[in-house]
Tab-separated table of C-alpha atoms in Angstrom:
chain	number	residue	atom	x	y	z
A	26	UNK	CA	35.479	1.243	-27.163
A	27	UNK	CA	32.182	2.327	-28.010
A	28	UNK	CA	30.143	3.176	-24.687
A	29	UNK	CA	28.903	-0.133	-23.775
A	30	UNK	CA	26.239	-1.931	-21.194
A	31	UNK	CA	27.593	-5.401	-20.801
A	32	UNK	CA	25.242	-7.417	-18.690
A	33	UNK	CA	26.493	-10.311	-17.312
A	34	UNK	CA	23.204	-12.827	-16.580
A	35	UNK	CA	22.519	-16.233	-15.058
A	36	UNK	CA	21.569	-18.125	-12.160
A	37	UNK	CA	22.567	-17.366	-8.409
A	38	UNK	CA	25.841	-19.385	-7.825
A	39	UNK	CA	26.370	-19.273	-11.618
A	40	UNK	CA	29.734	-17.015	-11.317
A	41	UNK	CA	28.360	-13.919	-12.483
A	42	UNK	CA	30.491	-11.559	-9.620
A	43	UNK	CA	33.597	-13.885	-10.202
A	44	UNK	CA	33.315	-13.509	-14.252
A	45	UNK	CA	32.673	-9.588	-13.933
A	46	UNK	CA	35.025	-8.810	-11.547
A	47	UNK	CA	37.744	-10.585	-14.132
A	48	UNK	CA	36.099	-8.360	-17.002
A	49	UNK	CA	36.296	-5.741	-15.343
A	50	UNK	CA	39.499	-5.765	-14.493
A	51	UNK	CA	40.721	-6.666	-17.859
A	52	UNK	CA	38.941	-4.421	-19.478
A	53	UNK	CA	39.357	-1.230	-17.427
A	54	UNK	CA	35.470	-1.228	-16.641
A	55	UNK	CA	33.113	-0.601	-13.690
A	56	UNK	CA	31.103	-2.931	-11.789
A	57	UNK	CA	28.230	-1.779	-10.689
A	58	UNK	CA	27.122	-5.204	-7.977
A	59	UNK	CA	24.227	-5.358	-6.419
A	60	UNK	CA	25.382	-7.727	-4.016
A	61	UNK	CA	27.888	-4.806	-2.712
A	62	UNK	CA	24.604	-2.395	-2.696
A	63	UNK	CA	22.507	-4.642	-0.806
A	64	UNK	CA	24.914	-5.092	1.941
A	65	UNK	CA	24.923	-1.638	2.283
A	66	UNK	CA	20.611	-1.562	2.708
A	67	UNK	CA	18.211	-2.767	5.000
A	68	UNK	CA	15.569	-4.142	2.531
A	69	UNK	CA	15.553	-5.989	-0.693
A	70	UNK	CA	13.644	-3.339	-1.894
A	71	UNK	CA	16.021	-0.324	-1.116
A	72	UNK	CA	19.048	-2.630	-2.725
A	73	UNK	CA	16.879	-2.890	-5.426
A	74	UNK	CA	16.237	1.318	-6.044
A	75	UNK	CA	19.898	2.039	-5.210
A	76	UNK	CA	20.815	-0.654	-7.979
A	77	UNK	CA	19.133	1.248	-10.389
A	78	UNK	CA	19.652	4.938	-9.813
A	79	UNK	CA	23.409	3.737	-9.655
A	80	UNK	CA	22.125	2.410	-13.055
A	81	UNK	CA	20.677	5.471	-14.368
A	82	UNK	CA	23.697	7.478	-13.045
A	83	UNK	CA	26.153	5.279	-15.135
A	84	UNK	CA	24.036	5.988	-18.554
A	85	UNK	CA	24.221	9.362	-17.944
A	86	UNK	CA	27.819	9.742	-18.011
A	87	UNK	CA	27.899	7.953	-21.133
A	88	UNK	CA	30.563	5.993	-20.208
A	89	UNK	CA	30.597	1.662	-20.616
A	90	UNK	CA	29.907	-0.374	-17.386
A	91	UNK	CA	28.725	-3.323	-16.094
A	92	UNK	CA	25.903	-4.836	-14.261
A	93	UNK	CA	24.968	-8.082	-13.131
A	94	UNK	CA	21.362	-10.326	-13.174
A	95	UNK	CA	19.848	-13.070	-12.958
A	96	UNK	CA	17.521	-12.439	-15.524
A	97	UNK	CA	14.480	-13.352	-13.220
A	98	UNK	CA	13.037	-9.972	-12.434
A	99	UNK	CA	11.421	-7.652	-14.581
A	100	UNK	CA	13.788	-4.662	-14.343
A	101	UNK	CA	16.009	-5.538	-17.174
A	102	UNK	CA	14.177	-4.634	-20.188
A	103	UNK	CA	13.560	-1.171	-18.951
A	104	UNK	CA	17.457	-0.921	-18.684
A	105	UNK	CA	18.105	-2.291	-22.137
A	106	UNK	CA	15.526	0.178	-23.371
A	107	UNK	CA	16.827	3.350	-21.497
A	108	UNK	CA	20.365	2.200	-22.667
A	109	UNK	CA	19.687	1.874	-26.168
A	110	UNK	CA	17.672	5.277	-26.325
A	111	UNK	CA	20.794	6.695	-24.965
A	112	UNK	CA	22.985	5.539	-27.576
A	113	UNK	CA	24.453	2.160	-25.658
A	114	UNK	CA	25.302	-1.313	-27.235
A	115	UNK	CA	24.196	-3.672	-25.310
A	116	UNK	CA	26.051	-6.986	-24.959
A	117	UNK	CA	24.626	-8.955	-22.769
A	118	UNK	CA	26.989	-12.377	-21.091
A	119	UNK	CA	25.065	-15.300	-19.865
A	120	UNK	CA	27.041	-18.114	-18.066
A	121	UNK	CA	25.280	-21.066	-17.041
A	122	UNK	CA	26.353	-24.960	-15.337
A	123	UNK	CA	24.821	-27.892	-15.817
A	124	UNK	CA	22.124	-28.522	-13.442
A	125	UNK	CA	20.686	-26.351	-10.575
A	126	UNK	CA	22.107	-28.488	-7.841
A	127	UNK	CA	25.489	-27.723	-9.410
A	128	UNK	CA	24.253	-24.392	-8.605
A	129	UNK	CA	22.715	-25.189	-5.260
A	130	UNK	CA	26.449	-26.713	-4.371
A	131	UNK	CA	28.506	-23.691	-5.380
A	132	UNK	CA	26.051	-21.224	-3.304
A	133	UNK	CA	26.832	-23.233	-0.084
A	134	UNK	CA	30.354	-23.066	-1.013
A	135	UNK	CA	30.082	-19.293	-1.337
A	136	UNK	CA	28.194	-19.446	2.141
A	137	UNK	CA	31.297	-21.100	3.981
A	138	UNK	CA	33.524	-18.243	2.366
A	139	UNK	CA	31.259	-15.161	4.312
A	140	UNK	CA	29.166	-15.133	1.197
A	141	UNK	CA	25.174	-14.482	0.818
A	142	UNK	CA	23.114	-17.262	0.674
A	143	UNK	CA	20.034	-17.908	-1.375
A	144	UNK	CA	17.433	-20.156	-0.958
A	145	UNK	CA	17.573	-23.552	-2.704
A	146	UNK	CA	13.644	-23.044	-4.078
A	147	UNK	CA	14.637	-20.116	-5.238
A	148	UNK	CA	17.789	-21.202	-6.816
A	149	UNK	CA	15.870	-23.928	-8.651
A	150	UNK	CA	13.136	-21.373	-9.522
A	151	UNK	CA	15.528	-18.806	-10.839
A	152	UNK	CA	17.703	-21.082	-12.886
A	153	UNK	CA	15.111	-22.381	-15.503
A	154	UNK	CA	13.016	-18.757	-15.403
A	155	UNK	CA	16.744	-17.155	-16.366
A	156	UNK	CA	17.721	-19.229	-18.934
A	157	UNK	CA	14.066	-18.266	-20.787
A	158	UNK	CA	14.701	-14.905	-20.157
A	159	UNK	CA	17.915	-15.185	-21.682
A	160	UNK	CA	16.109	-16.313	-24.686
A	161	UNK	CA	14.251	-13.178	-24.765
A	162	UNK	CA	16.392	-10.766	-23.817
A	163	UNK	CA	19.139	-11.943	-26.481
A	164	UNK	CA	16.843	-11.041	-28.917
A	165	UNK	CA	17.105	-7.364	-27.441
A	166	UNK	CA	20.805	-6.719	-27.083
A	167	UNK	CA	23.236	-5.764	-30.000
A	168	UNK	CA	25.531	-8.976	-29.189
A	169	UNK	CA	25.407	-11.917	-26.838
A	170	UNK	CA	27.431	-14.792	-25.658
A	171	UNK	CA	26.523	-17.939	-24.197
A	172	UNK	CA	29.241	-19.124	-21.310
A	173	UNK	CA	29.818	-22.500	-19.656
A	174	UNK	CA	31.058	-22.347	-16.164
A	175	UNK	CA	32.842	-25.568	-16.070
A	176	UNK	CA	35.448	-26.908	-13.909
A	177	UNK	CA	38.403	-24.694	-14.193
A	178	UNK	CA	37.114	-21.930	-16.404
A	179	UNK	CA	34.351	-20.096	-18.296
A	180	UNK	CA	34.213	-22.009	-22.276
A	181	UNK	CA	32.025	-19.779	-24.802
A	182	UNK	CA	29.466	-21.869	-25.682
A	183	UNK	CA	27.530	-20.163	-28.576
A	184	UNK	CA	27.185	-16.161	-29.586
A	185	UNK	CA	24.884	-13.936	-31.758
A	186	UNK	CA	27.510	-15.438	-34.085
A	187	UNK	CA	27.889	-18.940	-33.888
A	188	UNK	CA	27.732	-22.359	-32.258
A	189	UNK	CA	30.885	-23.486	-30.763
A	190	UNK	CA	30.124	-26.317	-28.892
A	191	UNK	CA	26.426	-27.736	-30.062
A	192	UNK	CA	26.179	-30.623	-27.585
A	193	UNK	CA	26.624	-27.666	-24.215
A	194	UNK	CA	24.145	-25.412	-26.372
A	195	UNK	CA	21.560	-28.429	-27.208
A	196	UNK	CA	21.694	-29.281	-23.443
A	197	UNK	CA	21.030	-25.324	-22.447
A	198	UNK	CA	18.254	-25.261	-24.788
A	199	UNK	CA	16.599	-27.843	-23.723
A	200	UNK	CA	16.475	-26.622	-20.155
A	201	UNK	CA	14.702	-23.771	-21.696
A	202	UNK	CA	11.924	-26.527	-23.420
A	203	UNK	CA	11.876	-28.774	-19.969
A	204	UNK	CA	11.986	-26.137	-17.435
């Protein structure tokens, strides 16, 4: 494989760690989760520098990884840029639900496991400005895929290739108009 960045993006309680940690695993891969750094800080902030000199150590070794986002900070295109100068593709994952409540739901479920907890404002906040990031940030990468979290399993919705299922990918679109 061709050293790699694969971001995987969406909305807290999307199923970002969950999907990862499955990529990961099937594709002999590291993980490089913030959640796991930030339990290890006292401040957002700190989390936040760890994050990405654990970032900039993984591009050095020229070596494919993973990282995880929810596309609503501004952090991400310096990473794509950094990666690309040093040689990376960049494929970047977004999975997404229906609605931010379904989101909402699934962080209090995480919450009742031992999980972190998010606030619901900024859940809501964070689910529309992520989905139009993802809009620009696709534009960026080499390849990207669009990802359904439904029920029982992640469906590919759409990728830099084509449109699997256009009634999913009309609805995520038009979260990006309406939000």
């Amino acid at each position: 494989m061709e050293k790699t960045l694969f971001i995987i993006a969406g909305a807290n309680g999307s199923g970002k760690t969950t999907f990862a940690k499955e990529f990961c695993k099937e594709n002999n891969l590291e993980f490089l989760n913030t959640d796991e750094i930030a339990k290890h800080c006292k401040t957002d902030i700190e989390a936040g520098r760890r994050f990405l000199k654990a970032v900039r150590e993984k591009l050095n070794q020229n070596s494919s990884f993973v990282i995880e986002t929810t596309l609503s900070g501004k952090y991400i295109k310096p990473i794509i840029k950094e990666a690309k100068s040093k040689g990376f593709l960049i494929k970047l994952i977004y999975i997404f639900l229906s609605n931010p409540e379904e989101n909402i739901l699934r962080v209090r479920q995480r919450v009742l496991k031992g999980g972190h907890n998010v606030p619901e404002k900024d859940i809501i906040r964070r689910y529309y400005r992520s989905k139009k990031m993802f809009r620009e940030i696709k534009n960026l990468v080499n390849e990207w895929s669009l990802i359904f979290n439904g029920k029982d399993n992640f469906i590919l919705v759409a990728d830099d290739k084509s449109i699997y299922l256009p009634e999913l990918y009309k609805t995520f679109l038009e979260d990006i108009k309406n939000g």
